[in-house]
Short mmCIF file of C-alpha atoms in Angstrom, two decimals:
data_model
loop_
_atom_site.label_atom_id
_atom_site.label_comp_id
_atom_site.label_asym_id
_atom_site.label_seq_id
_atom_site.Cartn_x
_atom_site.Cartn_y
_atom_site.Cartn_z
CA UNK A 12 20.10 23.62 6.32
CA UNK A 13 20.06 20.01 7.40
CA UNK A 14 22.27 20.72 10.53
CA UNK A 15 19.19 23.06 11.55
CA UNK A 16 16.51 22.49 13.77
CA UNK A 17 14.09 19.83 11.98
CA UNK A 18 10.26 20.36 12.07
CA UNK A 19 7.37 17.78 11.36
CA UNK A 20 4.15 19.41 9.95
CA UNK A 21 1.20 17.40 9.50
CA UNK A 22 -0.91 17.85 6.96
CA UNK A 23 -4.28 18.55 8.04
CA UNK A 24 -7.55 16.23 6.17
CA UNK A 25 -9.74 17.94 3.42
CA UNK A 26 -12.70 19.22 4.63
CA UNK A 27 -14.53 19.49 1.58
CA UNK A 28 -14.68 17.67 -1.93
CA UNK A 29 -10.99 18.18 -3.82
CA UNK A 30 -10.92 18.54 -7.62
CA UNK A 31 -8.07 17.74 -9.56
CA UNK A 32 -6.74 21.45 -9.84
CA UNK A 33 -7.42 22.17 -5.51
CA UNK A 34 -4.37 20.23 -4.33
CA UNK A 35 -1.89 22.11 -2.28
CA UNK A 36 1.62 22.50 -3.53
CA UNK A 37 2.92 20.81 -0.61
CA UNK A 38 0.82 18.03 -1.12
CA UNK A 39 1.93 17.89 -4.95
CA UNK A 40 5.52 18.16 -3.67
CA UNK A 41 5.35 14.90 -1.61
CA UNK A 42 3.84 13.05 -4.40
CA UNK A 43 6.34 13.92 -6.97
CA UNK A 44 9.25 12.73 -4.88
CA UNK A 45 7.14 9.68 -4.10
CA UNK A 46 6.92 8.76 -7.47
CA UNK A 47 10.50 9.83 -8.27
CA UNK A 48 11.29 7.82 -5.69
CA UNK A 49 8.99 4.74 -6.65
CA UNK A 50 9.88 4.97 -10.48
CA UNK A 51 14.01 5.74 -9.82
CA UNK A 52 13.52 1.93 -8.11
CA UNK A 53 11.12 0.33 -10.65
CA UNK A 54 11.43 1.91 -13.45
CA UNK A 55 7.65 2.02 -14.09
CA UNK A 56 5.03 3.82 -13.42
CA UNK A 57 2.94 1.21 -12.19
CA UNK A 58 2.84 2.09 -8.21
CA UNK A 59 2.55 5.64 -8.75
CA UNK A 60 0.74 7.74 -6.33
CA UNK A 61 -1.46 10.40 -7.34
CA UNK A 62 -2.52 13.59 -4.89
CA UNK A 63 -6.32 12.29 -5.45
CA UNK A 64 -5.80 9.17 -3.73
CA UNK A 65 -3.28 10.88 -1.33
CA UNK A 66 -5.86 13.27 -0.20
CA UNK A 67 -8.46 11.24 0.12
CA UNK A 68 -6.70 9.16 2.38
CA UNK A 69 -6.07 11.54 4.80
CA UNK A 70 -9.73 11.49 5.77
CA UNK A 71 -9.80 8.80 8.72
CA UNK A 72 -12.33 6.25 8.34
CA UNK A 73 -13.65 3.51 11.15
CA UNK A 74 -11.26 1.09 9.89
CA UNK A 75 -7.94 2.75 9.00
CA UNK A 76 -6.52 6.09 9.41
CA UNK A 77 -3.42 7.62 7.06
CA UNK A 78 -0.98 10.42 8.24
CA UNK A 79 1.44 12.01 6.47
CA UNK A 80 4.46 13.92 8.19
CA UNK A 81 6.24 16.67 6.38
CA UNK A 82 10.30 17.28 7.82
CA UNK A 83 11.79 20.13 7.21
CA UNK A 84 14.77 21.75 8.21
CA UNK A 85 14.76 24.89 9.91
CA UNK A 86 13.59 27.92 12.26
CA UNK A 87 10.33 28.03 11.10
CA UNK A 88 7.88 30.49 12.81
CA UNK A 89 4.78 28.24 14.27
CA UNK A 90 2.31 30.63 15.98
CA UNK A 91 0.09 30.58 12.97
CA UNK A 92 0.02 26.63 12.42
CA UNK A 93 -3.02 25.01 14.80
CA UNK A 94 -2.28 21.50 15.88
CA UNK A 95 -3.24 18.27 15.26
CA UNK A 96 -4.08 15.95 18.90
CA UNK A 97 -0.65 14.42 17.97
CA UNK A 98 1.01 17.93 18.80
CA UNK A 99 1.69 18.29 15.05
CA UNK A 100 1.47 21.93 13.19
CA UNK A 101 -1.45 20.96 10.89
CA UNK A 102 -0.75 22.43 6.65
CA UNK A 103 -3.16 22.63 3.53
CA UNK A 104 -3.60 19.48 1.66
CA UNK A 105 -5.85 20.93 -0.58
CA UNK A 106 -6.15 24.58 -1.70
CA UNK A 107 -9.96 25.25 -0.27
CA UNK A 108 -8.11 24.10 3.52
CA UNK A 109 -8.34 26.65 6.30
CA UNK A 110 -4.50 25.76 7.02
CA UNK A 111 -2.24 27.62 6.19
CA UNK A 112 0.60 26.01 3.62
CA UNK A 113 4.22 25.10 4.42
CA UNK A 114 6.22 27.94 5.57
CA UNK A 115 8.83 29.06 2.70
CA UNK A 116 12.11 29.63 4.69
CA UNK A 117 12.28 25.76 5.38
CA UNK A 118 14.29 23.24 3.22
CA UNK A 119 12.13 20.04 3.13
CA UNK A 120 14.28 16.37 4.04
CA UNK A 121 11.59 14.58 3.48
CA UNK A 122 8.46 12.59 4.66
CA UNK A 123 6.55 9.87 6.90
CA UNK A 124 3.58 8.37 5.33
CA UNK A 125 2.07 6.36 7.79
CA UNK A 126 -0.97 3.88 7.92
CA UNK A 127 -2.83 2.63 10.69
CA UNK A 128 -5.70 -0.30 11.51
CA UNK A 129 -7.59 -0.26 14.60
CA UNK A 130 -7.02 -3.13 16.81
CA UNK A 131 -3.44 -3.57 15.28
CA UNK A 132 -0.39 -2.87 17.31
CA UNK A 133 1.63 -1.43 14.31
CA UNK A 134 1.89 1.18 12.37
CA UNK A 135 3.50 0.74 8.81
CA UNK A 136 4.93 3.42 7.10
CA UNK A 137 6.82 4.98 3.74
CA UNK A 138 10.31 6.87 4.31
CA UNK A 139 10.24 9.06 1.13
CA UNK A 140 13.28 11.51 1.35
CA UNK A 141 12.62 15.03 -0.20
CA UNK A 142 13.72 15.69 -3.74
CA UNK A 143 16.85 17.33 -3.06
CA UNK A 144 17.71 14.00 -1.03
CA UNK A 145 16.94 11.38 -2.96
CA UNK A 146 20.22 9.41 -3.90
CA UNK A 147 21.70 9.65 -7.53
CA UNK A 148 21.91 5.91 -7.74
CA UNK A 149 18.70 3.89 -6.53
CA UNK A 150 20.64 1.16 -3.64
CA UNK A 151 23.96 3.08 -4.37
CA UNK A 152 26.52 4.55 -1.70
CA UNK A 153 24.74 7.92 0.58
CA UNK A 154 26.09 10.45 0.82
CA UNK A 155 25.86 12.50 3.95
CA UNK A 156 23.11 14.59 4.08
CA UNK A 157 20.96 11.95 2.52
CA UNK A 158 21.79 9.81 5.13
CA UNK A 159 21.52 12.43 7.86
CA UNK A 160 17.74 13.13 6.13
CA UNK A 161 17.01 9.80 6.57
CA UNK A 162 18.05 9.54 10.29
CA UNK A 163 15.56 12.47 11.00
CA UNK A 164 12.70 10.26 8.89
CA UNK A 165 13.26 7.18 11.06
CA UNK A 166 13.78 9.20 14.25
CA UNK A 167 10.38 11.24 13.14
CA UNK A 168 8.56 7.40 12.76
CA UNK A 169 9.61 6.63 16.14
CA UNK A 170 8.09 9.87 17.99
CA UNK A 171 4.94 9.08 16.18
CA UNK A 172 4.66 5.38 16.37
CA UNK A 173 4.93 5.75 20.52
CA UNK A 174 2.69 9.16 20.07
CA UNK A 175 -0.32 6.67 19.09
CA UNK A 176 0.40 4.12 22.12
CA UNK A 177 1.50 1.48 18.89
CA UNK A 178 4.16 -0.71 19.93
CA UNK A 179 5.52 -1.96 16.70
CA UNK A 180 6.57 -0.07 13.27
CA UNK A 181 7.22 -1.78 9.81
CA UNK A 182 9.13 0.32 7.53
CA UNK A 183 8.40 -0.79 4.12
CA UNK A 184 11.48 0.49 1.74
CA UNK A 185 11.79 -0.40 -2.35
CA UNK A 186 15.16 -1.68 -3.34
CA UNK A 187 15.81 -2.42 -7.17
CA UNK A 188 15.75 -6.23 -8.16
CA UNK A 189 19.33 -6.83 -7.77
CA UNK A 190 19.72 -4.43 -4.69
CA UNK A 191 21.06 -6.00 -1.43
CA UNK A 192 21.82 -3.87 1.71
CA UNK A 193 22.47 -0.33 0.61
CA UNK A 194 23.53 2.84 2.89
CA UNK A 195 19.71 3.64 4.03
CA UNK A 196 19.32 -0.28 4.62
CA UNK A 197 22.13 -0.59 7.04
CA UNK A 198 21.09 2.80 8.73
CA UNK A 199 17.69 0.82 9.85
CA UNK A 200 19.66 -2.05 10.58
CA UNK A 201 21.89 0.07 12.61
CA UNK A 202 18.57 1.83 14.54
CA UNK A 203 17.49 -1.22 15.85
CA UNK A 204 15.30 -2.40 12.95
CA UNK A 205 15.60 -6.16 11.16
CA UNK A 206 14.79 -7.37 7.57
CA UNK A 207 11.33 -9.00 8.41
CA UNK A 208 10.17 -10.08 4.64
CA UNK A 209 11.63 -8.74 0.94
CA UNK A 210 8.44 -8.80 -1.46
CA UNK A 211 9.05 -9.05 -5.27
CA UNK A 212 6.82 -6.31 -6.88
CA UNK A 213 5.84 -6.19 -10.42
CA UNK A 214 2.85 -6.19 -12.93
CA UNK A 215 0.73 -8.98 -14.93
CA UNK A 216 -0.14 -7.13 -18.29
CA UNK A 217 -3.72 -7.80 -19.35
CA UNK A 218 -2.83 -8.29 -22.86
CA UNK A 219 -2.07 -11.67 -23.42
CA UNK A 220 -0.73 -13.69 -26.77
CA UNK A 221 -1.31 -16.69 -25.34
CA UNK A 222 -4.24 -18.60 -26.72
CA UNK A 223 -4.27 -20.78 -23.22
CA UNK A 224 -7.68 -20.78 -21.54
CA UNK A 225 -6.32 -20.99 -17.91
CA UNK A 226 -6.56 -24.09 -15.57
CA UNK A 227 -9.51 -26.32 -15.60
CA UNK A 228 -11.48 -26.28 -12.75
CA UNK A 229 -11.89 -29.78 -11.07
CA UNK A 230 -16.02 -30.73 -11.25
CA UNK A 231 -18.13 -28.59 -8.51
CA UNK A 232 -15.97 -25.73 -8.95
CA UNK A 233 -17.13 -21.94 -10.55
CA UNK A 234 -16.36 -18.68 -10.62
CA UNK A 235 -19.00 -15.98 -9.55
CA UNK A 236 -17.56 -11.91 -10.47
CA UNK A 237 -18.75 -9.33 -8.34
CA UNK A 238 -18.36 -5.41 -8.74
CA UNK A 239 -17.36 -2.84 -6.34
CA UNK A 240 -18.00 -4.96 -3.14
CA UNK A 241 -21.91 -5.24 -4.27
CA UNK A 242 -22.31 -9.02 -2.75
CA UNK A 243 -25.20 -11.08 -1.81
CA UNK A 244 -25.97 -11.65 1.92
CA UNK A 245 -24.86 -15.32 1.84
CA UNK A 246 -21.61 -14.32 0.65
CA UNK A 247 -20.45 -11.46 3.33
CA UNK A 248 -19.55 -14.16 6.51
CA UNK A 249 -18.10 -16.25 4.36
CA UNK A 250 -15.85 -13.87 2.58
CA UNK A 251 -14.75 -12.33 5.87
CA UNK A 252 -13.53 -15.78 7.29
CA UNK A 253 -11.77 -16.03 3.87
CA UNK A 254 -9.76 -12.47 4.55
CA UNK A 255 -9.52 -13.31 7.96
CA UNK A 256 -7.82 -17.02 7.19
CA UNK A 257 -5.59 -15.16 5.02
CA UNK A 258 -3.99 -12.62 6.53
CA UNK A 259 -3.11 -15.32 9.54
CA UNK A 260 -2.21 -17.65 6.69
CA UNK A 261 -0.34 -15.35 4.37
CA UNK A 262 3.53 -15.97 4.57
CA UNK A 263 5.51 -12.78 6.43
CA UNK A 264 8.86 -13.79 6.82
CA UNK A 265 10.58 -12.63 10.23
CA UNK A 266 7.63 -9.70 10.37
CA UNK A 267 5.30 -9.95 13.43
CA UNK A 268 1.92 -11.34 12.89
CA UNK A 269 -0.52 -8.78 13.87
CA UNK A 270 -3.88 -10.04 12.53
CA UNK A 271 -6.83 -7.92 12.95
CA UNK A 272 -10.26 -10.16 12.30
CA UNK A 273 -12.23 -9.15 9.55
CA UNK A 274 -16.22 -7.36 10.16
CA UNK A 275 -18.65 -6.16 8.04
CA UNK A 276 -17.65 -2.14 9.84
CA UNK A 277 -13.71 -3.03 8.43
CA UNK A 278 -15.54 -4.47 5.34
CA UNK A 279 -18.06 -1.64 4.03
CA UNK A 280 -15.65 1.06 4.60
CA UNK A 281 -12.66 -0.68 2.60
CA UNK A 282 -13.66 1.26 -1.08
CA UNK A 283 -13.05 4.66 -0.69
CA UNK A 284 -14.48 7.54 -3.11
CA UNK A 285 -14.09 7.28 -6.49
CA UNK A 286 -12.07 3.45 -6.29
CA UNK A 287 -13.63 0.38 -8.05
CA UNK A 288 -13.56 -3.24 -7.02
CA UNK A 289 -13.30 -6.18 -9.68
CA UNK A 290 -13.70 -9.58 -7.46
CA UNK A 291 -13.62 -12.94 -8.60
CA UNK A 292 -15.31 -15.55 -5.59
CA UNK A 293 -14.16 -19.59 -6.70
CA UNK A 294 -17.27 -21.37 -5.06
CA UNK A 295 -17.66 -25.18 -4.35
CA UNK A 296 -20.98 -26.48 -5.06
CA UNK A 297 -21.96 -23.16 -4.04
CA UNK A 298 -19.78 -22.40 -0.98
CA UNK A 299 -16.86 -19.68 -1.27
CA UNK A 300 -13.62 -21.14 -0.93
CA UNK A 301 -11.62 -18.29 -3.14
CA UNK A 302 -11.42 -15.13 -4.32
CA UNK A 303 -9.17 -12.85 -6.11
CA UNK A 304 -9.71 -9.18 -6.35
CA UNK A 305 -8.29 -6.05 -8.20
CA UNK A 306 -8.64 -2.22 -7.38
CA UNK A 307 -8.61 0.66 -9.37
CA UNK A 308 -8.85 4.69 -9.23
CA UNK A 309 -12.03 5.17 -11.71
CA UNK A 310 -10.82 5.35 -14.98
CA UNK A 311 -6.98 4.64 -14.09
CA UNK A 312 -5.61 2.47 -16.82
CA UNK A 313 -3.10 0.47 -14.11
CA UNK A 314 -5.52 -1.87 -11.39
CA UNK A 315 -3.53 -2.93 -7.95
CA UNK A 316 -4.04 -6.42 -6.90
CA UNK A 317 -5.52 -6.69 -3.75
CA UNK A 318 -5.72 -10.41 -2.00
CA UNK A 319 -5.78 -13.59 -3.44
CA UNK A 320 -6.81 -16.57 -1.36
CA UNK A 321 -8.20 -20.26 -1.64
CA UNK A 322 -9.18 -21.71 1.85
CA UNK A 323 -6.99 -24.55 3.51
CA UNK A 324 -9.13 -27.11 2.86
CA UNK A 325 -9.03 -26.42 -1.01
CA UNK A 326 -4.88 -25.59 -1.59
CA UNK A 327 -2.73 -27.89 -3.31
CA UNK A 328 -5.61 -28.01 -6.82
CA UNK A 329 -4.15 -24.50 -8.74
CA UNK A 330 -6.83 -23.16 -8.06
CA UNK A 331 -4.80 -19.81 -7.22
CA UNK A 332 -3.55 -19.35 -10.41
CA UNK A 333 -7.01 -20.20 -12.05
CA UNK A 334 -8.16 -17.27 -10.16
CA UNK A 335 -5.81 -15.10 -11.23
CA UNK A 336 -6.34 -16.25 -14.86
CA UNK A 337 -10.20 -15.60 -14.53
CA UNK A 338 -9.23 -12.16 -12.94
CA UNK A 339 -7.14 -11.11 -15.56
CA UNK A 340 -9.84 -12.19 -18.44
CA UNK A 341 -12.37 -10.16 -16.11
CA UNK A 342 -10.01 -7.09 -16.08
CA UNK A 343 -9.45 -7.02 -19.94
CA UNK A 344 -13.90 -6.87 -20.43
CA UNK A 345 -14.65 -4.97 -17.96
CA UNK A 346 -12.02 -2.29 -17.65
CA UNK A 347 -10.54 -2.63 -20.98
CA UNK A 348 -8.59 0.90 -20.58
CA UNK A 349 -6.24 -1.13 -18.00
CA UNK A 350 -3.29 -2.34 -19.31
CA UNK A 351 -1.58 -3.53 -16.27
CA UNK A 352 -2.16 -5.51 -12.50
CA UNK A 353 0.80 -4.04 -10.42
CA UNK A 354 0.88 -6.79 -7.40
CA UNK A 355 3.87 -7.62 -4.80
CA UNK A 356 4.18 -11.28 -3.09
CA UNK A 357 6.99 -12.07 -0.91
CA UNK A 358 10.10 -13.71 -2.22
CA UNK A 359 9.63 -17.27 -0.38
CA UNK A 360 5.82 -17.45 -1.22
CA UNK A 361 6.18 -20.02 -3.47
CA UNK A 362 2.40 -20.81 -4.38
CA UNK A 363 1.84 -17.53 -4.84
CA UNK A 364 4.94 -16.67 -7.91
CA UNK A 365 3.63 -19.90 -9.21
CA UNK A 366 0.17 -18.42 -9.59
CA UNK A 367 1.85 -14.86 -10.79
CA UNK A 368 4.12 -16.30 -13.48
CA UNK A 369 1.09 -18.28 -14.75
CA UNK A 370 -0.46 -15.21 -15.98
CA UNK A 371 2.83 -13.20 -17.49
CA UNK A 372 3.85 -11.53 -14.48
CA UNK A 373 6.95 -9.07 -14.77
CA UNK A 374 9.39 -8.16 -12.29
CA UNK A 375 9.93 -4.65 -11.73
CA UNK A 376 11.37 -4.39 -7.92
CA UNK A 377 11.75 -5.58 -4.95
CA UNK A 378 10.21 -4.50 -1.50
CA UNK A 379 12.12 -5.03 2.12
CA UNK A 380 10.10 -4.81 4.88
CA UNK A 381 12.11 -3.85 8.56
CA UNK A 382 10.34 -4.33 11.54
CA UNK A 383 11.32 -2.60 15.27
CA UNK A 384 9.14 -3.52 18.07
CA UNK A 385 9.03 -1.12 21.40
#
């Protein structure tokens, strides 16, 4: 059915509180084959999605907004689908949805997860090919319909990315380590797109052998730990200049800068429900000039790394990797349960991998970023 008509359903935000059992199987579809997809690369489950998370990121927020496409292939019939304001026929994400699921006669090719930040100009997004698409060999030779799957993905990006007035996209696509320029690679490359940045993606375990107690801090240095974003007033400003300096400091390759400042409105709406926050803040005689800091879904036993950042004035001492080492010691009391940091850095970051490899990080894969600007 791939030479039929294609289709992109949307699916539509929960409008109530999901439990673990309320997800739609539509919704559970697109997470298996992004985990299939994730863990055919990797070979870990350390990046996996789960429908929680999905779902709850479908509900827009002042600060960033997440919308999944669904392709199919097809003559679906649409008069009973509402639409989204991006024309989209809206499906279920969750089983207590007013939306109606995805039709049965349709052969799914795949789907767009895209992310958005006000004030940006892009839009990055995931190209996850349906199940029945996915290649037998992860950076292997296509074959046809998985390659004509994938055209409909990057032309479905492209619709949406001018839909919402953005004028750049960044398609973020996970190669294994020794992958180069596959099939799908050269298709993008072939659309217009370019290799902005390649990111090396792996975990730090927080079990340790080592008996080493991390760097020493030079004198006038400490560490102060804070807790699901619960900081003191003199801390906020200071920690928003710090994510601020680093995302215009933070190295991206051939990708377009695009740096959004940071408020306290992007700032208090960054946890959503039912994620924690482990941050460590590196202070000099009392002024933040660091911090490193972790996410979690409650009770997950694998924490994401987040940002980790020492202001210009204070680079060149370690003091990255005695962050991370501080982190880590702060994951293992705190969240004992977790037994892994999954974190990505780009490939010519060098102070960052120096900081990574200080505490045991492990290669799993590798991340290419391509980049198209309208």
């Amino acid at each position: 059915m791939v030479n039929a008509m294609t289709v992109f359903f949307q699916f539509a935000p929960p409008e109530i509180d999901v439990t673990p059992t309320d997800y739609s199987d539509a919704l559970v579809n697109f997470v298996f084959a992004t985990n299939v997809a994730h863990q055919d690369v990797s070979g870990d489950v350390a990046d996996s999605a789960s429908a929680e998370v999905v779902c709850e990121s479908l509900r827009p927020t002042p600060v960033r907004e997440s919308v999944v496409l669904v392709a199919v292939s097809g003559e679906p019939d649409l008069s009973a689908f509402r639409r989204s304001p991006l024309g989209y026929p809206l499906i279920a994400a969750d089983a207590g949805s007013t939306h109606p699921g995805l039709p049965d006669d349709v052969e799914v090719l795949g789907y767009v997860d895209a992310t958005m930040t006000p004030g940006a100009r892009g839009v990055d997004a995931d190209l996850v090919l349906g199940v029945d698409f996915l290649p037998e060999t992860p950076g292997g030779p296509a074959t046809e319909s998985e390659l004509t799957a994938w055209r409909e993905l990057i032309a479905g990006i492209e619709e949406f990315t001018q839909a919402v007035g953005r004028t750049l996209i960044r398609i973020w696509h996970g190669v294994p380590l020794s992958g180069g320029e596959g099939d799908f690679e050269w298709e993008l490359l072939d659309c217009g797109y370019y290799l902005g940045v390649a990111e090396l993606c792996g975990v730090i375990p927080t079990s340790s052998e080592s008996q080493w107690e991390g760097p020493v801090l030079p004198p006038g240095y400490d560490f102060v730990v804070y807790e699901d974003h619960r900081l003191p007033e003199q801390h906020r400003e200071p920690l928003l200049q710090l994510y601020t300096e680093a995302e215009a400091d933070m190295p991206v390759g051939g990708l377009t800068r695009d740096v959004v400042p940071w408020t306290r409105k992007r700032w208090d709406h960054q946890l959503r429900d039912g994620e924690q926050s482990l941050m460590v803040v590196l202070v000099h005689f009392g002024a933040v000039v660091g911090l490193s800091e972790v996410r979690r879904v409650r009770g997950s036993d694998c924490a994401e790394q987040q940002i980790t950042v020492v202001t210009r004035r204070h680079r060149g001492l370690n003091l990255s990797s005695a962050l991370k080492y501080r982190l880590r010691k702060e994951v293992q009391e705190r969240w004992p349960e977790v037994r892994s940091i999954y974190t990505a850095v780009a490939e010519d970051n060098e102070p960052m991998l120096v900081a990574n490899y200080s505490v045991d990080f492990q290669e799993i894969s590798r991340t290419q970023c391509f980049e198209k600007v309208f």
